[in-house]
PDB file of C-alpha atoms in Angstrom:
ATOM      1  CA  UNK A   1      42.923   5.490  -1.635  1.00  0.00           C
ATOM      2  CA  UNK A   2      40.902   4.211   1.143  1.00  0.00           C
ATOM      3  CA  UNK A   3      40.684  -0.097   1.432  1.00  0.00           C
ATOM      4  CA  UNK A   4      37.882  -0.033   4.085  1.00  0.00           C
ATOM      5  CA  UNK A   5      34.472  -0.457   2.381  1.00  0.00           C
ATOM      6  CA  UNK A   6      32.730   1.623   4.764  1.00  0.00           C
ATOM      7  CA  UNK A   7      34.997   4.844   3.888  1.00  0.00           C
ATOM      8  CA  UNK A   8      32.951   4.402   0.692  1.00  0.00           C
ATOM      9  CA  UNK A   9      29.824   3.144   1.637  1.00  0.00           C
ATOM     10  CA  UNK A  10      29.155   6.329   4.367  1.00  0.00           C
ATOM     11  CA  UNK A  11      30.277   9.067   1.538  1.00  0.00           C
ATOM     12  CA  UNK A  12      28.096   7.245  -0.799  1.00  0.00           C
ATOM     13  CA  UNK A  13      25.082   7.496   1.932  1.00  0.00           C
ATOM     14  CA  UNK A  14      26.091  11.197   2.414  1.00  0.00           C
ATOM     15  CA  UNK A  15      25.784  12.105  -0.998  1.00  0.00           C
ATOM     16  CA  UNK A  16      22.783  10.623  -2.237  1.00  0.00           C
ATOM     17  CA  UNK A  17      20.454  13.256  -2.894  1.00  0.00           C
ATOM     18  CA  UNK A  18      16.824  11.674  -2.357  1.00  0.00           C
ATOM     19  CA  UNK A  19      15.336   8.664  -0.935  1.00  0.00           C
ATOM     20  CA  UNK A  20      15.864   6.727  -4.192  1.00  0.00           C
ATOM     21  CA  UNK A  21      19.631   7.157  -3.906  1.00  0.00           C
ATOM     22  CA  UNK A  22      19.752   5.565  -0.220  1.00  0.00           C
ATOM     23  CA  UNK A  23      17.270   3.163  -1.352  1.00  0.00           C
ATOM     24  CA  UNK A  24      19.882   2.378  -4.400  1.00  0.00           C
ATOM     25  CA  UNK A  25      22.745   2.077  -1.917  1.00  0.00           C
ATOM     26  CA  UNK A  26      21.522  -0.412   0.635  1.00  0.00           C
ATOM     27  CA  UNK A  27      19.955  -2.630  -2.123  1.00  0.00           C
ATOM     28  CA  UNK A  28      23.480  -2.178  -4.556  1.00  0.00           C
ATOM     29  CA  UNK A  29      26.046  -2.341  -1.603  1.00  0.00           C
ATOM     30  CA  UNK A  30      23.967  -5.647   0.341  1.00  0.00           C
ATOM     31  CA  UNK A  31      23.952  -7.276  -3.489  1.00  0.00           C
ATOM     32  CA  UNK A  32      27.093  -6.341  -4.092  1.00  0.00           C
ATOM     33  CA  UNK A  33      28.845  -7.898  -0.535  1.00  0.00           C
ATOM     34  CA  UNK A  34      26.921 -10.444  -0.227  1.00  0.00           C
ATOM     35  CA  UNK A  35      28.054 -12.094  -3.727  1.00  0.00           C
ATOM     36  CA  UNK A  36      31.637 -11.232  -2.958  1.00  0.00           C
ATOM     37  CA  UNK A  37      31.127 -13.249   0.274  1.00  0.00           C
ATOM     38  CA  UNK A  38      29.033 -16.121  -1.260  1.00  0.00           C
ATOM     39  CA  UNK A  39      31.851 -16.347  -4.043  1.00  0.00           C
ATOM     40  CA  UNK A  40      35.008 -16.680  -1.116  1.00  0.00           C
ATOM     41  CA  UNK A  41      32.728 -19.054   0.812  1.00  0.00           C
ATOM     42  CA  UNK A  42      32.592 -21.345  -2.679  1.00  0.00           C
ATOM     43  CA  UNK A  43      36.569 -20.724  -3.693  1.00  0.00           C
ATOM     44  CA  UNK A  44      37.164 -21.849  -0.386  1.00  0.00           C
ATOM     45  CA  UNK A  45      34.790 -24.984  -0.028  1.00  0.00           C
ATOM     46  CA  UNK A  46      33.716 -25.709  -3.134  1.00  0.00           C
ATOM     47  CA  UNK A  47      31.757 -28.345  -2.237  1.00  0.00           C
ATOM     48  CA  UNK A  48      29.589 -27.156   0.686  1.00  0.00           C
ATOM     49  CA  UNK A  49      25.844 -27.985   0.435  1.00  0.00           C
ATOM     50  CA  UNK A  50      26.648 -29.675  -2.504  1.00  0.00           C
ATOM     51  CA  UNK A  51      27.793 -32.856  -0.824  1.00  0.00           C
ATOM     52  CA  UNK A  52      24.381 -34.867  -2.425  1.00  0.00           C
ATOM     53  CA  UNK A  53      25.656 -34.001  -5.716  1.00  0.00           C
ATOM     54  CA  UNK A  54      29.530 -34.924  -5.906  1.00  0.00           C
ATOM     55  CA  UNK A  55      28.573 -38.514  -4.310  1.00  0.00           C
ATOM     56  CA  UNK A  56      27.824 -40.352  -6.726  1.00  0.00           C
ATOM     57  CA  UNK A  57      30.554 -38.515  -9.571  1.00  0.00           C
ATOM     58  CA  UNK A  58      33.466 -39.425 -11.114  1.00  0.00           C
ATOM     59  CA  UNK A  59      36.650 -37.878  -9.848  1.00  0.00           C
ATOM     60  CA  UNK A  60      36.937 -36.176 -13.205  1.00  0.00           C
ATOM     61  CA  UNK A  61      33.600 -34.684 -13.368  1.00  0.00           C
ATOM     62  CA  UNK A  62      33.756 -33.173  -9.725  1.00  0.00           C
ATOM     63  CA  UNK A  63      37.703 -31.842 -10.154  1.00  0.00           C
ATOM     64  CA  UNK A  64      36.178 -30.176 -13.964  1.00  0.00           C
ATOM     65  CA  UNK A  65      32.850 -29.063 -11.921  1.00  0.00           C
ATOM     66  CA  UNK A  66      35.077 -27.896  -8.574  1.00  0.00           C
ATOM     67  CA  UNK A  67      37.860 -26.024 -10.967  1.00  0.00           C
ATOM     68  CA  UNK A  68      35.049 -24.310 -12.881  1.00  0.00           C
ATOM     69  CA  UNK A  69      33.243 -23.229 -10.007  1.00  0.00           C
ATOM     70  CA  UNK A  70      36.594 -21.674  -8.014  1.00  0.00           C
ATOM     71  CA  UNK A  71      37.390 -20.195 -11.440  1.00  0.00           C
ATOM     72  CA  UNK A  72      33.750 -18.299 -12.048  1.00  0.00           C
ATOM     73  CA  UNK A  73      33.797 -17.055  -8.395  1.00  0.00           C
ATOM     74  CA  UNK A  74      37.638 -15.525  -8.602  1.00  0.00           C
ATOM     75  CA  UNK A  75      36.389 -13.473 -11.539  1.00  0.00           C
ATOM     76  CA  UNK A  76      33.320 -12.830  -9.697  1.00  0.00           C
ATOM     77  CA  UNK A  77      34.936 -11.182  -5.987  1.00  0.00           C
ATOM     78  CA  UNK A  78      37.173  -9.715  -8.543  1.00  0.00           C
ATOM     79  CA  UNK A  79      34.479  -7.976 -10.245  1.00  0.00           C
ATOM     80  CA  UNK A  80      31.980  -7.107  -8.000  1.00  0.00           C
ATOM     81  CA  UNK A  81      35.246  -5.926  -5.677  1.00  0.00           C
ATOM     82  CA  UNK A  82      35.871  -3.473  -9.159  1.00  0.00           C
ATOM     83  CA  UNK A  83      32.264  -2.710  -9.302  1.00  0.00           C
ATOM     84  CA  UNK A  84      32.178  -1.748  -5.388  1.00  0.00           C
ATOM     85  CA  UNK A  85      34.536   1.038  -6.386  1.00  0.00           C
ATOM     86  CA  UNK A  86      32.083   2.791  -8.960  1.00  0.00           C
ATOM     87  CA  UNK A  87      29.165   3.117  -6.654  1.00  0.00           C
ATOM     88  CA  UNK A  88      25.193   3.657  -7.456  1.00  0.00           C
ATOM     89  CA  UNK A  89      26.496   5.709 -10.840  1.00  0.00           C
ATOM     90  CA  UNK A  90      23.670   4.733 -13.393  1.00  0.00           C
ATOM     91  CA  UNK A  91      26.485   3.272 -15.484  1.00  0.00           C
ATOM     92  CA  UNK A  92      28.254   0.805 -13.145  1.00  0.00           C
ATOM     93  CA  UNK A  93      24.470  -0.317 -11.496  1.00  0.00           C
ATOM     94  CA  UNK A  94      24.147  -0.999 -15.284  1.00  0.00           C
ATOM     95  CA  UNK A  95      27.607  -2.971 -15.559  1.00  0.00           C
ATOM     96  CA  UNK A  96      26.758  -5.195 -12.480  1.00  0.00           C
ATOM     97  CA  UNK A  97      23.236  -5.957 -13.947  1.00  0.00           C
ATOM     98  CA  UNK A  98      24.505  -6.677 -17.072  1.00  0.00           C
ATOM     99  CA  UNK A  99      27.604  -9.138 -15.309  1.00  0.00           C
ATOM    100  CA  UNK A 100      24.850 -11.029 -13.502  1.00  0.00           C
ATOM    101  CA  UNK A 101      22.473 -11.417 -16.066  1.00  0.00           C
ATOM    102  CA  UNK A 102      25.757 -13.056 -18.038  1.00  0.00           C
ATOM    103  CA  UNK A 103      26.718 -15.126 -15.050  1.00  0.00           C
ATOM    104  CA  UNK A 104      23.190 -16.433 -14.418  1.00  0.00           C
ATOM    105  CA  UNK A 105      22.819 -17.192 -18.274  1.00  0.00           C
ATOM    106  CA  UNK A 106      26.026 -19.167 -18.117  1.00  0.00           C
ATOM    107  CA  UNK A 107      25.259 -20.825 -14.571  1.00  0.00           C
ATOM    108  CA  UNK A 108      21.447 -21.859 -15.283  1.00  0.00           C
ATOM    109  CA  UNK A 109      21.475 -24.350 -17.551  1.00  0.00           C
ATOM    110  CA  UNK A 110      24.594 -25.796 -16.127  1.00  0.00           C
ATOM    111  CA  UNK A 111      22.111 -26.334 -13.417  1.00  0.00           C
ATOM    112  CA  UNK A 112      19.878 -28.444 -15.931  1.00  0.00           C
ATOM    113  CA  UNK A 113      22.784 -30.014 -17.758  1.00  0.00           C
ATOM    114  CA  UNK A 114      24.294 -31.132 -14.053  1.00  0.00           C
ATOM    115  CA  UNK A 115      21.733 -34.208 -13.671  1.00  0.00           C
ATOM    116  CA  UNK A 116      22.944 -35.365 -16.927  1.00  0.00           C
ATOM    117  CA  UNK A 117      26.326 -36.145 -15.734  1.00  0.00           C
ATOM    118  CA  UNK A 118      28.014 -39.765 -15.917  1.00  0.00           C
ATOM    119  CA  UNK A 119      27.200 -40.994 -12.064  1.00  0.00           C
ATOM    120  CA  UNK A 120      25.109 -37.579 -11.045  1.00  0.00           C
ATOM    121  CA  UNK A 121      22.805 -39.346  -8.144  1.00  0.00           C
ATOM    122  CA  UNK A 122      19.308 -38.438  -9.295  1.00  0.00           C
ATOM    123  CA  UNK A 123      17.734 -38.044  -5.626  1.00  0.00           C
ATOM    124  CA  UNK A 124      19.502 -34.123  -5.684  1.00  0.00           C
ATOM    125  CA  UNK A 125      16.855 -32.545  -7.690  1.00  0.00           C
ATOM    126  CA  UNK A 126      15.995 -30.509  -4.823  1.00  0.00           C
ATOM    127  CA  UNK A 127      19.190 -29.280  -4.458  1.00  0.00           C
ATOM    128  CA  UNK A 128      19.588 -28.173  -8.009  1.00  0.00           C
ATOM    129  CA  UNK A 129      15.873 -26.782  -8.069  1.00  0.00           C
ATOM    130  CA  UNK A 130      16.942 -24.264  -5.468  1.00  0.00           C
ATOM    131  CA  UNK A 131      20.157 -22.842  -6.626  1.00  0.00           C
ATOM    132  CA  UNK A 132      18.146 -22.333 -10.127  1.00  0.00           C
ATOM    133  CA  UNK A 133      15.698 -20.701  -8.490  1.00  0.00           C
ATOM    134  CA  UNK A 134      17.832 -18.379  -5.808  1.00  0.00           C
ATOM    135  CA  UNK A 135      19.585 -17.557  -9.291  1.00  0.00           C
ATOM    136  CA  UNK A 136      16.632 -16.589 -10.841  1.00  0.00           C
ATOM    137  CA  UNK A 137      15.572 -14.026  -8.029  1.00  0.00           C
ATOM    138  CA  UNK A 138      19.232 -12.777  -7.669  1.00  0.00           C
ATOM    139  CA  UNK A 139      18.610 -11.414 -11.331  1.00  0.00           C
ATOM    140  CA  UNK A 140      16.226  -8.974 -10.330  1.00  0.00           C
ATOM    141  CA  UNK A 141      17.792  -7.424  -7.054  1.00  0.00           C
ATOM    142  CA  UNK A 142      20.580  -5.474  -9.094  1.00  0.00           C
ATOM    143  CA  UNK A 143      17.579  -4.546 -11.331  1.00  0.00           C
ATOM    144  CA  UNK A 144      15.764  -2.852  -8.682  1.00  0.00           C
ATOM    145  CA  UNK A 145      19.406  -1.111  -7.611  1.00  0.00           C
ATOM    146  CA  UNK A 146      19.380   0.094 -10.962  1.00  0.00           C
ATOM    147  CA  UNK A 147      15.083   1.478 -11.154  1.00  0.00           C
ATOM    148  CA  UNK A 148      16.738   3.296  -7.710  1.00  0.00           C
ATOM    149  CA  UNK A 149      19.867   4.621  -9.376  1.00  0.00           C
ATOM    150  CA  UNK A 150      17.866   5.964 -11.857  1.00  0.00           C
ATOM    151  CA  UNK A 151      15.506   7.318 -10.034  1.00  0.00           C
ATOM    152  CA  UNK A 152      18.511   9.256  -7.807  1.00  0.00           C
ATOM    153  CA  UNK A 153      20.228  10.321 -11.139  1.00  0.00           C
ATOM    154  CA  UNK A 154      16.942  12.019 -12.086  1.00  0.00           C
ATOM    155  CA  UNK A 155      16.388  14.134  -8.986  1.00  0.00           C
ATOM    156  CA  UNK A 156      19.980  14.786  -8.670  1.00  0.00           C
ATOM    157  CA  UNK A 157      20.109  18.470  -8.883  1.00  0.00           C
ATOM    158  CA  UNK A 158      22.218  19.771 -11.940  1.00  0.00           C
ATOM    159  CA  UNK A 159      24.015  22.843 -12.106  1.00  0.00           C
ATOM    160  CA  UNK A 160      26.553  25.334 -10.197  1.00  0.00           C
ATOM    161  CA  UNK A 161      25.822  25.389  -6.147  1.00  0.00           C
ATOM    162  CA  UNK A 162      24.631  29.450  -6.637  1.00  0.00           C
ATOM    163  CA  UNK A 163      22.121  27.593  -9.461  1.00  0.00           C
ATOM    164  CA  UNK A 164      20.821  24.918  -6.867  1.00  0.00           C
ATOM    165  CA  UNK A 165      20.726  26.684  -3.627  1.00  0.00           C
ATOM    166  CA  UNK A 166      17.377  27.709  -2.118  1.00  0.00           C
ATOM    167  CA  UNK A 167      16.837  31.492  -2.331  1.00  0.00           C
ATOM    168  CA  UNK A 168      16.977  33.396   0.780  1.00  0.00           C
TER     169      UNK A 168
END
């Protein structure tokens, strides 16, 4: 068993079979890291760019809002580490779509709901407006993974290699 990511990611590039699978690939495997580090950079400094918010809270509400968000993202570099494993197969691209639609869902009206706080500072709207809309667009990148996945399961060639090899 091979740790090192790119073991995977190069005989995942080598196999895909059209340009929909490579296509599937960068867009899956840059979705996929790119969570896992956004979700180590948050269990480590829970806080960062959030500093507007947790000024004017209670030490109660930002340990409850700090413990959930270290708890979320553990599950999350867990999972998306799991789901780096299974590749561009249409079933995990489906899995990981269907994790972040259930992540989002959970995370986007906590967004709404985080004004309403006892001592939330009101002037970190803009804050709040962003990471609900950078959630928003994150639901449709493992989307178009998926559209690409499908697309590569569909002109994967089926069949025995005498069956799929060019006559001669």
């Amino acid at each position: 068993m091979h740790l090192n990511p790119m073991y995977h990611l190069r005989n995942a590039w080598n196999a895909a079979h059209s340009i929909w699978g490579k296509i599937a690939i960068v867009l899956f495997y840059a979705f996929i890291w790119l969570q896992i580090i956004w979700a180590a950079q948050i269990v480590i400094w829970p806080r960062a760019g959030w500093e507007c918010f947790y000024e004017g809270l209670s030490e109660y509400a930002a340990a409850g809002i700090e413990s959930y968000l270290v708890a979320m993202n553990i599950l999350t570099i867990g999972f998306y580490l799991y789901a780096d494993r299974g590749g561009i197969k249409v079933w995990n691209v489906v899995m990981v779509c269907f994790f972040n639609t259930w992540w989002s869902l959970i995370m986007l009206p906590g967004f709404k709901s985080m004004n309403e706080l006892e001592g939330a500072p009101q002037g970190c709207d803009d804050i709040l407006n962003v990471a609900s809309f950078v959630l928003k667009m994150l639901l449709w990148w493992p989307i178009a993974a998926l559209l690409c996945s499908v697309m590569e399961h569909i002109n994967t060639p089926t069949g025995t290699l005498a069956e799929t090899a060019p006559i001669v």
